[in-house]
mmCIF file of C-alpha atoms (C1' of nucleotides) in Angstrom:
data_model
loop_
_atom_site.group_PDB
_atom_site.id
_atom_site.type_symbol
_atom_site.label_atom_id
_atom_site.label_comp_id
_atom_site.label_asym_id
_atom_site.label_seq_id
_atom_site.Cartn_x
_atom_site.Cartn_y
_atom_site.Cartn_z
ATOM 1 C CA UNK A 1 2.800 -16.888 1.484
ATOM 2 C CA UNK A 2 2.762 -14.759 -1.648
ATOM 3 C CA UNK A 3 -0.278 -12.955 -0.307
ATOM 4 C CA UNK A 4 1.311 -12.020 2.983
ATOM 5 C CA UNK A 5 3.128 -9.026 1.521
ATOM 6 C CA UNK A 6 0.104 -7.942 -0.509
ATOM 7 C CA UNK A 7 -2.037 -8.111 2.623
ATOM 8 C CA UNK A 8 0.433 -5.997 4.568
ATOM 9 C CA UNK A 9 0.476 -3.536 1.646
ATOM 10 C CA UNK A 10 -3.299 -3.269 1.665
ATOM 11 C CA UNK A 11 -3.645 -2.970 5.420
ATOM 12 C CA UNK A 12 -0.919 -0.399 5.971
ATOM 13 C CA UNK A 13 -2.252 1.595 3.018
ATOM 14 C CA UNK A 14 -5.747 1.415 4.498
ATOM 15 C CA UNK A 15 -4.409 2.690 7.824
ATOM 16 C CA UNK A 16 -2.393 5.494 6.234
ATOM 17 C CA UNK A 17 -5.448 7.725 5.770
ATOM 18 C CA UNK A 18 -6.751 9.773 8.653
ATOM 19 C CA UNK A 19 -10.382 9.461 7.538
ATOM 20 C CA UNK A 20 -10.183 5.691 7.403
ATOM 21 C CA UNK A 21 -8.569 5.496 10.834
ATOM 22 C CA UNK A 22 -11.423 7.703 12.002
ATOM 23 C CA UNK A 23 -13.981 5.331 10.528
ATOM 24 C CA UNK A 24 -12.402 2.402 12.369
ATOM 25 C CA UNK A 25 -12.461 4.433 15.562
ATOM 26 C CA UNK A 26 -16.153 5.182 15.025
ATOM 27 C CA UNK A 27 -17.033 1.580 14.239
ATOM 28 C CA UNK A 28 -15.219 0.592 17.415
ATOM 29 C CA UNK A 29 -17.930 2.530 19.246
ATOM 30 C CA UNK A 30 -20.907 1.313 17.260
ATOM 31 C CA UNK A 31 -21.965 0.117 13.833
ATOM 32 C CA UNK A 32 -22.917 2.781 11.316
ATOM 33 C CA UNK A 33 -24.456 3.260 7.889
ATOM 34 C CA UNK A 34 -22.646 4.863 4.962
ATOM 35 C CA UNK A 35 -24.826 7.944 5.472
ATOM 36 C CA UNK A 36 -23.832 8.182 9.162
ATOM 37 C CA UNK A 37 -20.168 8.012 8.294
ATOM 38 C CA UNK A 38 -20.434 10.394 5.357
ATOM 39 C CA UNK A 39 -22.073 12.971 7.609
ATOM 40 C CA UNK A 40 -19.592 12.607 10.445
ATOM 41 C CA UNK A 41 -16.659 13.044 8.063
ATOM 42 C CA UNK A 42 -18.315 15.696 5.848
ATOM 43 C CA UNK A 43 -18.053 13.830 2.641
ATOM 44 C CA UNK A 44 -20.341 12.647 -0.148
ATOM 45 C CA UNK A 45 -21.904 9.227 0.092
ATOM 46 C CA UNK A 46 -19.856 8.167 -2.908
ATOM 47 C CA UNK A 47 -16.633 9.303 -1.280
ATOM 48 C CA UNK A 48 -17.346 7.486 1.963
ATOM 49 C CA UNK A 49 -18.425 4.388 0.079
ATOM 50 C CA UNK A 50 -14.961 4.258 -1.466
ATOM 51 C CA UNK A 51 -13.239 4.477 1.905
ATOM 52 C CA UNK A 52 -15.465 1.764 3.307
ATOM 53 C CA UNK A 53 -14.708 -0.423 0.294
ATOM 54 C CA UNK A 54 -10.975 -0.017 0.873
ATOM 55 C CA UNK A 55 -11.359 -0.952 4.541
ATOM 56 C CA UNK A 56 -13.520 -3.888 3.511
ATOM 57 C CA UNK A 57 -10.939 -4.993 0.943
ATOM 58 C CA UNK A 58 -8.313 -4.963 3.699
ATOM 59 C CA UNK A 59 -10.639 -7.086 5.850
ATOM 60 C CA UNK A 60 -10.828 -4.411 8.534
ATOM 61 C CA UNK A 61 -14.530 -3.798 8.038
ATOM 62 C CA UNK A 62 -17.491 -5.918 6.980
ATOM 63 C CA UNK A 63 -20.765 -4.600 5.664
ATOM 64 C CA UNK A 64 -24.241 -5.898 5.076
ATOM 65 C CA UNK A 65 -27.027 -4.259 3.178
ATOM 66 C CA UNK A 66 -30.545 -4.689 4.459
ATOM 67 C CA UNK A 67 -33.303 -2.758 2.790
ATOM 68 C CA UNK A 68 -31.698 0.346 1.414
ATOM 69 C CA UNK A 69 -29.131 0.868 4.153
ATOM 70 C CA UNK A 70 -25.713 -0.740 4.290
ATOM 71 C CA UNK A 71 -24.476 -1.262 7.825
ATOM 72 C CA UNK A 72 -20.731 -1.275 8.485
ATOM 73 C CA UNK A 73 -19.063 -3.106 11.373
ATOM 74 C CA UNK A 74 -15.520 -3.927 12.375
ATOM 75 C CA UNK A 75 -14.265 -6.822 10.296
ATOM 76 C CA UNK A 76 -12.780 -10.116 11.331
ATOM 77 C CA UNK A 77 -9.122 -9.221 10.776
ATOM 78 C CA UNK A 78 -7.715 -7.949 14.049
ATOM 79 C CA UNK A 79 -4.366 -6.618 12.836
ATOM 80 C CA UNK A 80 -2.479 -9.596 14.223
ATOM 81 C CA UNK A 81 -0.063 -9.701 11.312
ATOM 82 C CA UNK A 82 0.571 -5.997 11.373
ATOM 83 C CA UNK A 83 1.105 -6.009 15.117
ATOM 84 C CA UNK A 84 3.508 -8.922 14.678
ATOM 85 C CA UNK A 85 5.426 -7.145 11.913
ATOM 86 C CA UNK A 86 5.785 -3.997 13.961
ATOM 87 C CA UNK A 87 6.744 -5.919 17.094
ATOM 88 C CA UNK A 88 9.381 -7.871 15.221
ATOM 89 C CA UNK A 89 10.916 -4.698 13.900
ATOM 90 C CA UNK A 90 10.752 -2.971 17.225
ATOM 91 C CA UNK A 91 12.883 -5.814 18.523
ATOM 92 C CA UNK A 92 15.353 -5.368 15.674
ATOM 93 C CA UNK A 93 15.468 -1.675 16.443
ATOM 94 C CA UNK A 94 16.059 -2.306 20.126
ATOM 95 C CA UNK A 95 18.762 -4.881 19.483
ATOM 96 C CA UNK A 96 20.638 -2.464 17.277
ATOM 97 C CA UNK A 97 20.308 0.403 19.689
ATOM 98 C CA UNK A 98 21.330 -1.788 22.601
ATOM 99 C CA UNK A 99 24.507 -2.612 20.682
ATOM 100 C CA UNK A 100 25.017 1.080 20.150
ATOM 101 C CA UNK A 101 24.516 1.717 23.859
ATOM 102 C CA UNK A 102 27.184 -0.846 24.682
ATOM 103 C CA UNK A 103 29.567 0.791 22.260
ATOM 104 C CA UNK A 104 28.968 4.159 23.857
ATOM 105 C CA UNK A 105 29.561 2.620 27.280
ATOM 106 C CA UNK A 106 32.859 1.187 26.073
ATOM 107 C CA UNK A 107 33.935 4.519 24.672
ATOM 108 C CA UNK A 108 33.051 6.220 27.932
ATOM 109 C CA UNK A 109 35.124 3.729 29.923
ATOM 110 C CA UNK A 110 38.042 4.168 27.558
ATOM 111 C CA UNK A 111 37.784 7.943 27.831
ATOM 112 C CA UNK A 112 37.790 7.713 31.603
ATOM 113 C CA UNK A 113 40.832 5.446 31.567
ATOM 114 C CA UNK A 114 42.647 7.824 29.240
ATOM 115 C CA UNK A 115 41.831 10.750 31.500
ATOM 116 C CA UNK A 116 43.154 8.886 34.500
ATOM 117 C CA UNK A 117 46.310 7.865 32.671
ATOM 118 C CA UNK A 118 46.875 11.462 31.662
ATOM 119 C CA UNK A 119 46.407 12.786 35.206
ATOM 120 C CA UNK A 120 49.037 10.453 36.564
ATOM 121 C CA UNK B 1 -1.083 16.929 18.900
ATOM 122 C CA UNK B 2 -1.874 18.183 15.424
ATOM 123 C CA UNK B 3 1.152 16.328 14.137
ATOM 124 C CA UNK B 4 0.202 13.011 15.621
ATOM 125 C CA UNK B 5 -2.197 12.149 12.794
ATOM 126 C CA UNK B 6 0.205 13.400 10.144
ATOM 127 C CA UNK B 7 2.961 11.272 11.635
ATOM 128 C CA UNK B 8 0.737 8.198 11.609
ATOM 129 C CA UNK B 9 -0.176 8.999 8.001
ATOM 130 C CA UNK B 10 3.483 9.210 7.005
ATOM 131 C CA UNK B 11 4.560 6.110 8.873
ATOM 132 C CA UNK B 12 1.764 3.824 7.740
ATOM 133 C CA UNK B 13 2.230 5.078 4.178
ATOM 134 C CA UNK B 14 5.966 4.389 4.431
ATOM 135 C CA UNK B 15 5.218 0.877 5.640
ATOM 136 C CA UNK B 16 2.653 0.207 2.921
ATOM 137 C CA UNK B 17 5.296 -0.451 0.265
ATOM 138 C CA UNK B 18 6.966 -3.833 0.046
ATOM 139 C CA UNK B 19 10.297 -2.377 -1.103
ATOM 140 C CA UNK B 20 10.467 -0.016 1.830
ATOM 141 C CA UNK B 21 9.619 -2.763 4.305
ATOM 142 C CA UNK B 22 12.439 -4.725 2.669
ATOM 143 C CA UNK B 23 14.840 -1.846 3.154
ATOM 144 C CA UNK B 24 13.969 -1.685 6.857
ATOM 145 C CA UNK B 25 14.501 -5.433 7.095
ATOM 146 C CA UNK B 26 17.907 -5.068 5.433
ATOM 147 C CA UNK B 27 18.952 -2.165 7.646
ATOM 148 C CA UNK B 28 17.953 -4.261 10.641
ATOM 149 C CA UNK B 29 20.781 -6.586 9.627
ATOM 150 C CA UNK B 30 23.385 -3.973 8.820
ATOM 151 C CA UNK B 31 23.809 -0.435 7.562
ATOM 152 C CA UNK B 32 23.945 0.035 3.809
ATOM 153 C CA UNK B 33 24.685 2.611 1.137
ATOM 154 C CA UNK B 34 22.158 3.745 -1.452
ATOM 155 C CA UNK B 35 24.080 1.700 -4.031
ATOM 156 C CA UNK B 36 23.869 -1.448 -1.866
ATOM 157 C CA UNK B 37 20.112 -1.053 -1.494
ATOM 158 C CA UNK B 38 19.529 -0.147 -5.144
ATOM 159 C CA UNK B 39 21.350 -3.325 -6.188
ATOM 160 C CA UNK B 40 19.548 -5.593 -3.759
ATOM 161 C CA UNK B 41 16.151 -4.301 -4.893
ATOM 162 C CA UNK B 42 17.046 -3.995 -8.601
ATOM 163 C CA UNK B 43 16.300 -0.357 -8.937
ATOM 164 C CA UNK B 44 18.062 2.789 -10.105
ATOM 165 C CA UNK B 45 19.992 4.847 -7.586
ATOM 166 C CA UNK B 46 17.482 7.634 -8.077
ATOM 167 C CA UNK B 47 14.565 5.319 -7.365
ATOM 168 C CA UNK B 48 16.117 3.953 -4.201
ATOM 169 C CA UNK B 49 17.077 7.423 -3.063
ATOM 170 C CA UNK B 50 13.398 8.358 -3.155
ATOM 171 C CA UNK B 51 12.402 5.379 -1.022
ATOM 172 C CA UNK B 52 15.131 6.173 1.477
ATOM 173 C CA UNK B 53 13.987 9.801 1.615
ATOM 174 C CA UNK B 54 10.442 8.686 2.390
ATOM 175 C CA UNK B 55 11.663 6.415 5.177
ATOM 176 C CA UNK B 56 13.845 9.242 6.472
ATOM 177 C CA UNK B 57 10.902 11.653 6.373
ATOM 178 C CA UNK B 58 8.936 9.187 8.492
ATOM 179 C CA UNK B 59 11.843 9.022 10.935
ATOM 180 C CA UNK B 60 12.321 5.302 10.335
ATOM 181 C CA UNK B 61 15.765 5.718 8.794
ATOM 182 C CA UNK B 62 18.616 8.154 9.261
ATOM 183 C CA UNK B 63 21.402 8.746 6.786
ATOM 184 C CA UNK B 64 24.795 10.372 6.774
ATOM 185 C CA UNK B 65 26.927 11.153 3.799
ATOM 186 C CA UNK B 66 30.657 10.826 4.203
ATOM 187 C CA UNK B 67 32.796 11.279 1.135
ATOM 188 C CA UNK B 68 30.663 10.305 -1.781
ATOM 189 C CA UNK B 69 28.686 7.516 -0.087
ATOM 190 C CA UNK B 70 25.534 8.021 1.948
ATOM 191 C CA UNK B 71 25.139 5.415 4.656
ATOM 192 C CA UNK B 72 21.627 4.506 5.813
ATOM 193 C CA UNK B 73 20.791 3.155 9.267
ATOM 194 C CA UNK B 74 17.635 2.483 11.212
ATOM 195 C CA UNK B 75 16.289 5.739 12.553
ATOM 196 C CA UNK B 76 15.414 6.760 16.073
ATOM 197 C CA UNK B 77 11.646 6.255 15.785
ATOM 198 C CA UNK B 78 10.860 2.762 16.950
ATOM 199 C CA UNK B 79 7.213 2.553 15.888
ATOM 200 C CA UNK B 80 5.973 3.066 19.424
ATOM 201 C CA UNK B 81 3.031 5.182 18.329
ATOM 202 C CA UNK B 82 2.054 2.830 15.571
ATOM 203 C CA UNK B 83 2.309 -0.182 17.861
ATOM 204 C CA UNK B 84 0.186 1.686 20.411
ATOM 205 C CA UNK B 85 -2.444 2.586 17.808
ATOM 206 C CA UNK B 86 -2.708 -0.977 16.581
ATOM 207 C CA UNK B 87 -2.767 -2.373 20.112
ATOM 208 C CA UNK B 88 -5.523 0.024 21.128
ATOM 209 C CA UNK B 89 -7.635 -1.022 18.192
ATOM 210 C CA UNK B 90 -6.948 -4.693 18.719
ATOM 211 C CA UNK B 91 -8.440 -4.195 22.157
ATOM 212 C CA UNK B 92 -11.499 -2.469 20.686
ATOM 213 C CA UNK B 93 -11.843 -5.325 18.240
ATOM 214 C CA UNK B 94 -11.552 -7.919 20.982
ATOM 215 C CA UNK B 95 -14.022 -6.142 23.236
ATOM 216 C CA UNK B 96 -16.595 -6.060 20.459
ATOM 217 C CA UNK B 97 -16.074 -9.669 19.518
ATOM 218 C CA UNK B 98 -16.186 -10.767 23.129
ATOM 219 C CA UNK B 99 -19.559 -9.069 23.414
ATOM 220 C CA UNK B 100 -20.624 -10.930 20.290
ATOM 221 C CA UNK B 101 -19.406 -14.201 21.788
ATOM 222 C CA UNK B 102 -21.486 -13.600 24.896
ATOM 223 C CA UNK B 103 -24.531 -12.891 22.789
ATOM 224 C CA UNK B 104 -24.028 -16.130 20.901
ATOM 225 C CA UNK B 105 -23.668 -17.983 24.186
ATOM 226 C CA UNK B 106 -26.945 -16.482 25.406
ATOM 227 C CA UNK B 107 -28.726 -17.465 22.224
ATOM 228 C CA UNK B 108 -27.387 -20.994 22.524
ATOM 229 C CA UNK B 109 -28.622 -21.273 26.089
ATOM 230 C CA UNK B 110 -32.025 -19.936 25.100
ATOM 231 C CA UNK B 111 -32.229 -22.370 22.215
ATOM 232 C CA UNK B 112 -31.391 -25.239 24.501
ATOM 233 C CA UNK B 113 -34.024 -24.138 27.003
ATOM 234 C CA UNK B 114 -36.610 -23.884 24.247
ATOM 235 C CA UNK B 115 -35.735 -27.342 22.988
ATOM 236 C CA UNK B 116 -36.132 -28.771 26.489
ATOM 237 C CA UNK B 117 -39.414 -26.991 27.003
ATOM 238 C CA UNK B 118 -40.668 -28.380 23.746
ATOM 239 C CA UNK B 119 -39.644 -31.958 24.592
ATOM 240 C CA UNK B 120 -41.614 -31.881 27.829
ATOM 241 C "C1'" DT C 1 -48.888 6.323 -6.671
ATOM 242 C "C1'" DT C 2 -45.968 9.749 -5.902
ATOM 243 C "C1'" DT C 3 -42.090 11.398 -3.473
ATOM 244 C "C1'" DA C 4 -38.156 11.152 -0.650
ATOM 245 C "C1'" DC C 5 -34.113 8.622 0.770
ATOM 246 C "C1'" DA C 6 -29.759 5.336 0.709
ATOM 247 C "C1'" DG C 7 -26.675 3.667 -1.994
ATOM 248 C "C1'" DT C 8 -24.168 2.678 -6.441
ATOM 249 C "C1'" DG C 9 -21.432 3.203 -10.644
ATOM 250 C "C1'" DA C 10 -19.399 5.823 -14.286
ATOM 251 C "C1'" DA C 11 -16.932 9.660 -15.533
ATOM 252 C "C1'" DC C 12 -14.069 13.112 -14.418
ATOM 253 C "C1'" DC C 13 -10.312 15.816 -11.928
ATOM 254 C "C1'" DA C 14 -6.088 17.287 -9.495
ATOM 255 C "C1'" DA C 15 -2.543 15.650 -6.836
ATOM 256 C "C1'" DA C 16 0.468 12.009 -5.180
ATOM 257 C "C1'" DT C 17 3.231 7.691 -6.119
ATOM 258 C "C1'" DG C 18 6.675 4.810 -7.935
ATOM 259 C "C1'" DG C 19 9.369 4.513 -11.202
ATOM 260 C "C1'" DT C 20 12.533 5.998 -15.178
ATOM 261 C "C1'" DT C 21 16.304 8.789 -17.944
ATOM 262 C "C1'" DC C 22 19.555 12.389 -18.407
ATOM 263 C "C1'" DA C 23 22.672 15.832 -17.105
ATOM 264 C "C1'" DC C 24 25.331 17.242 -13.372
ATOM 265 C "C1'" DT C 25 28.550 17.495 -9.069
ATOM 266 C "C1'" DA C 26 31.734 15.760 -6.062
ATOM 267 C "C1'" DT C 27 34.999 12.387 -4.611
ATOM 268 C "C1'" DC C 28 38.171 8.632 -4.880
ATOM 269 C "C1'" DA C 29 41.900 6.102 -7.345
ATOM 270 C "C1'" DA C 30 45.420 5.377 -10.901
ATOM 271 C "C1'" DT D 1 45.115 14.794 -14.593
ATOM 272 C "C1'" DT D 2 42.023 11.611 -15.943
ATOM 273 C "C1'" DG D 3 38.680 8.209 -15.271
ATOM 274 C "C1'" DA D 4 35.443 5.806 -12.790
ATOM 275 C "C1'" DT D 5 32.145 5.851 -8.926
ATOM 276 C "C1'" DA D 6 28.138 7.564 -5.730
ATOM 277 C "C1'" DG D 7 24.788 10.363 -5.375
ATOM 278 C "C1'" DT D 8 21.539 14.206 -6.695
ATOM 279 C "C1'" DG D 9 17.941 16.892 -8.993
ATOM 280 C "C1'" DA D 10 14.933 17.949 -12.724
ATOM 281 C "C1'" DA D 11 11.900 16.362 -15.946
ATOM 282 C "C1'" DC D 12 8.974 13.093 -17.474
ATOM 283 C "C1'" DC D 13 5.547 9.130 -17.446
ATOM 284 C "C1'" DA D 14 1.812 5.869 -16.202
ATOM 285 C "C1'" DT D 15 -0.927 4.558 -12.446
ATOM 286 C "C1'" DT D 16 -3.235 5.211 -8.154
ATOM 287 C "C1'" DT D 17 -5.643 8.028 -4.848
ATOM 288 C "C1'" DG D 18 -9.071 10.885 -2.801
ATOM 289 C "C1'" DG D 19 -12.353 13.350 -3.946
ATOM 290 C "C1'" DT D 20 -16.337 15.270 -6.779
ATOM 291 C "C1'" DT D 21 -20.831 15.366 -9.828
ATOM 292 C "C1'" DC D 22 -24.465 13.201 -12.245
ATOM 293 C "C1'" DA D 23 -27.593 9.764 -13.589
ATOM 294 C "C1'" DC D 24 -29.549 5.726 -11.951
ATOM 295 C "C1'" DT D 25 -31.816 1.786 -9.000
ATOM 296 C "C1'" DG D 26 -34.201 0.131 -5.325
ATOM 297 C "C1'" DT D 27 -36.722 0.804 -1.005
ATOM 298 C "C1'" DA D 28 -39.629 3.214 2.348
ATOM 299 C "C1'" DA D 29 -43.241 6.394 3.483
ATOM 300 C "C1'" DA D 30 -47.199 9.501 2.672
#
DNA sequence: TTTACAGTGAACCAAATGGTTCACTATCAA
DNA sequence: TTGATAGTGAACCATTTGGTTCACTGTAAA
């Protein structure tokens, strides 16, 4: 899986731009041409074309040109790998913080015991 | 929520680098100093410091300097928002593809009906 | 057959990224 | 006190990024 890391790179990079997340949002509602998208995001055709290409590269969008208009749709990749990566690390996070919680609990108990010992 | 988009930007960008994902992975196992991390990823201290700063900026890592060593740990942000964003869009994806599936089913049925009509 | 429209590609630009080296500070250890 | 160690910040560098303009192709419409 040499490509796994490269794919994560490309996808997270694609998602790290607010315009591109907006495009995905839009395409979730309905397909759109480059012109549609360029208008909605106040950008030149050329600029939007680049964004769409990046999303396409990451597999998040597919496009097809018929006549002179290129129609963009959501792609076949459904972010499974990215969801899995994030979920895995959320679990790591939680495990570590649970351990921390336990430690804090222990300290609290010890503190209480000390206080009681002192009051005797 | 003006900051919401900026936070997503920062987090996805932080995650889009293979070294930084590696650092998170490492910190999931145990805390580490800048020197530890720089060695493991064959990089100068200065270089690693920058990566750590980016992760810290995104809230994914926290650090504390005691004496001359800065110890890095997993931060308090647990990728909830990012997980939510991805999950929401996975649902959009699935909804659209389910609709597509239904359409295909319809076409298949129609085809079958046509074939039967023809054979009569 | 013009004319308008949708997209494309090359060239350019400023800013951000991912890295380095070098000079410096602060701390720990002998 | 004198080294060695850990990190920091500034400066630099090449590449990438996010955008533009401009010239062009192909298609649709009048």
